[in-house]
């Protein structure tokens, strides 16, 4: 007799060779089940070699395989047997798809991470790095770059020296792909325990070389590694060895390299330290804000607050007022909307640095100008940071200029813009207070309930719910519920449904009294609607409302209506009525 | 495909060049199938492989025999259908399957990767040797193929597979579609091996090889009003070493060099190579024959060659106002331009190519003739005819450039006897050796220079 429990696993194993790729993929994703059923010895001796021979498959299968093998250490019998996984993963590191190679490298790194104090096992992986680094194809060599940091910590002194040599060769590879991979990993390699002397003697020259590579794509990756390299050096060495290169990159002929400097500026600034920033990097950053390429200005704009906050106290105020603010002034009127949008999303973070007075003097005019920007995203970005403004200058100053901007956005032609502003309404309401809101904004909220786009109506109902949470039950009772309920007689059934959606959104947050006396009668009355879609939504809403009202009312008013709906002519109405009744029965 | 072995050497006047082999149908030009017409030829970076594309959308790959030895013979490697005819329903236009260009990528592993394009869509192909396997035994099937019952599985075993055969398979890895409103004339891979450009009549797009669903438009010469259109882009190529520089040629006879570093959008250009036309030569056909059909960089990026209807010009990238050399290809056609206009031949797009060491230039002509020029003019030019047996050459132009007024030896070619249906538009030069591939209508000829 066979064993019933074996059969599912047998199927999984068979499907590793199924002709249908989805079946193979499914089996690969459940490799752990197969391995568990086979036991450690057979996993090592049969499954892993079998998988190694099967690496001639679609990329998605290989990607899944690379990922699963990363979790395989326990299945092959623990870290002392981890080396059996080298072979299949090594084959995967030569695949042409980046994602497959990267996943294989990630899995290998994970495995190597489990080999602390196991020099014998580590050896297999060091041999692997050696093989990959000197492989014939650029794919293996690019994969090798990602493994150095992982094996280095486990290596003995002699091997460490060798690894540095191998890495150095990769940094000078003939193909730009390998140099890119090396440039991308140089910072990490420098931070993984390479002796300070070696960093200075070997890695710094490599960094400088990569940062001057003829290929733009290599140089821009080298920018990032400056952070890792700099962290291993003394301030004096940073100044001498890294800063000049970073400055050169900041004024590189290629805008992509300058973009990278702008994008990584906060990290670079931190790695270099306040003193060096003060002396050397301020001059490198400011031109990026005036760069001729919009992409560079966008990236630099995003970093304005980080840059200012991290400046040394002694120069902070002066730098911000004399150097940064003039640039910001220009950026507010930048020709590129992306630059303005970037600035709008961060500009308020400057307020704490400037203090209240300077904020009102310098920042507020800019802020108001951005609020009037012709590009909706710019205005939205400002409004989304409203709480920060409020903290510094108070809402009174703002409310006059804020309102026209909001109204304009609320009526924007693009529904996505309208949707975005709805999401900020509760935040606004909180800052503006209930009176101001009732006076100026509550009508807007009601208009959205009648929007021609469903997503807007849906968002508007959720908005009401969050407003009710903020302003409380009484406010809801007086301000919004009557308006919502009045829509139940709208000639268009889509708006009648909006009432139902609003009711179901508000049920949770409104008091039982409001639900029972105001909402319920209205909903019950809608059970007679001529449109089945309305009726089945009534059935749904009644199910959720019943939790909020007391049992007597449920029995006397809700159940009879649901019962009659179960006899409705429409199938969907019957279904939802029956479903709600079933909920009530519980 | 027929394979005809190398003919006997006849080296006397051909500067050592000899016919090596020919692929393709032996039939006469008159009854060839349109789909078999070769539309592009390209060696890979190693020179061990050669690709041709045809009007039928097929790509044929050839592999060198006895790799590493001096034999210049190639053999058929594989063939696959790269593009199919399509129909653009929005514009009611047929999209031909014809392969306009093929470019090889650097090999990432034992597979081969190449880009191929028709008028609209670029595809990335992986060509590799695949073992076809069949499962002969597994857990849940009986040897006769019937299913085993759930309770009859007593132990777990691995499917036994048998390799039935090894085939060369071609798999489309990426399809870069919907980015060109006009006809793609060129694709060129950047020296960073990460990006490439594709050029159509009015625009040039920049792609990442990894991303098939987005590209950046870097050149757009489309006027706001199409009635103001005066020129089109005819070819484009990246600089072989500098990742930021590319050039494109136009129907007005100019070559523009652009720098992607300076600006993301390269509408402005860094350099324009243009020769002022001699007003005395001006005629109805001047503009048509000055249209550049192909431009190429030398392998070090120092020189540019451009091909127009009657000449191939060599430009020094540091000198914009005139070419350093101009070679006449078939000056004897100047008197026949009217006929050539009538039969549309004047619009033929001849390509040009540098030799592996960039010292020689090859370009084609009519009557299955093609020319090899010494870039510096130090050795005589060679005109060869693509035939199986090396005949006495039809013409050897002893003039080094048409700049000199020594019209010689042209009398051997009588333009009235030229067969205009036999034209050599597409050629490719081996990257390291003097070995060339020349496409006549539906045949691929290989020639080799005796060392």
GROMACS .gro file of C-alpha atoms in nm, chain B residues 38 40-44 49-53 59-63 74 78 80 102-104 114-115 428 437 444:
model
   27
  624UNK     CA    1   1.802   4.055  -4.803
  626UNK     CA    2   2.028   4.401  -4.377
  627UNK     CA    3   2.360   4.231  -4.294
  628UNK     CA    4   2.551   4.256  -3.968
  629UNK     CA    5   2.855   4.082  -3.813
  630UNK     CA    6   2.857   4.040  -3.436
  635UNK     CA    7   2.859   3.517  -3.628
  636UNK     CA    8   2.680   3.698  -3.903
  637UNK     CA    9   2.313   3.791  -3.926
  638UNK     CA   10   2.097   3.879  -4.224
  639UNK     CA   11   1.742   4.002  -4.223
  645UNK     CA   12   1.657   3.658  -3.957
  646UNK     CA   13   1.921   3.408  -4.064
  647UNK     CA   14   2.232   3.359  -3.853
  648UNK     CA   15   2.559   3.217  -3.981
  649UNK     CA   16   2.838   3.075  -3.774
  660UNK     CA   17   3.064   3.047  -4.254
  664UNK     CA   18   1.975   2.915  -3.745
  666UNK     CA   19   1.376   3.246  -3.726
  688UNK     CA   20   1.989   4.420  -3.691
  689UNK     CA   21   2.231   4.505  -3.408
  690UNK     CA   22   2.412   4.253  -3.191
  700UNK     CA   23   2.027   4.087  -3.099
  701UNK     CA   24   1.798   4.375  -3.170
 1014UNK     CA   25   2.912   4.434  -4.337
 1023UNK     CA   26   2.967   4.006  -4.630
 1030UNK     CA   27   2.485   3.671  -4.946
   0.00000   0.00000   0.00000
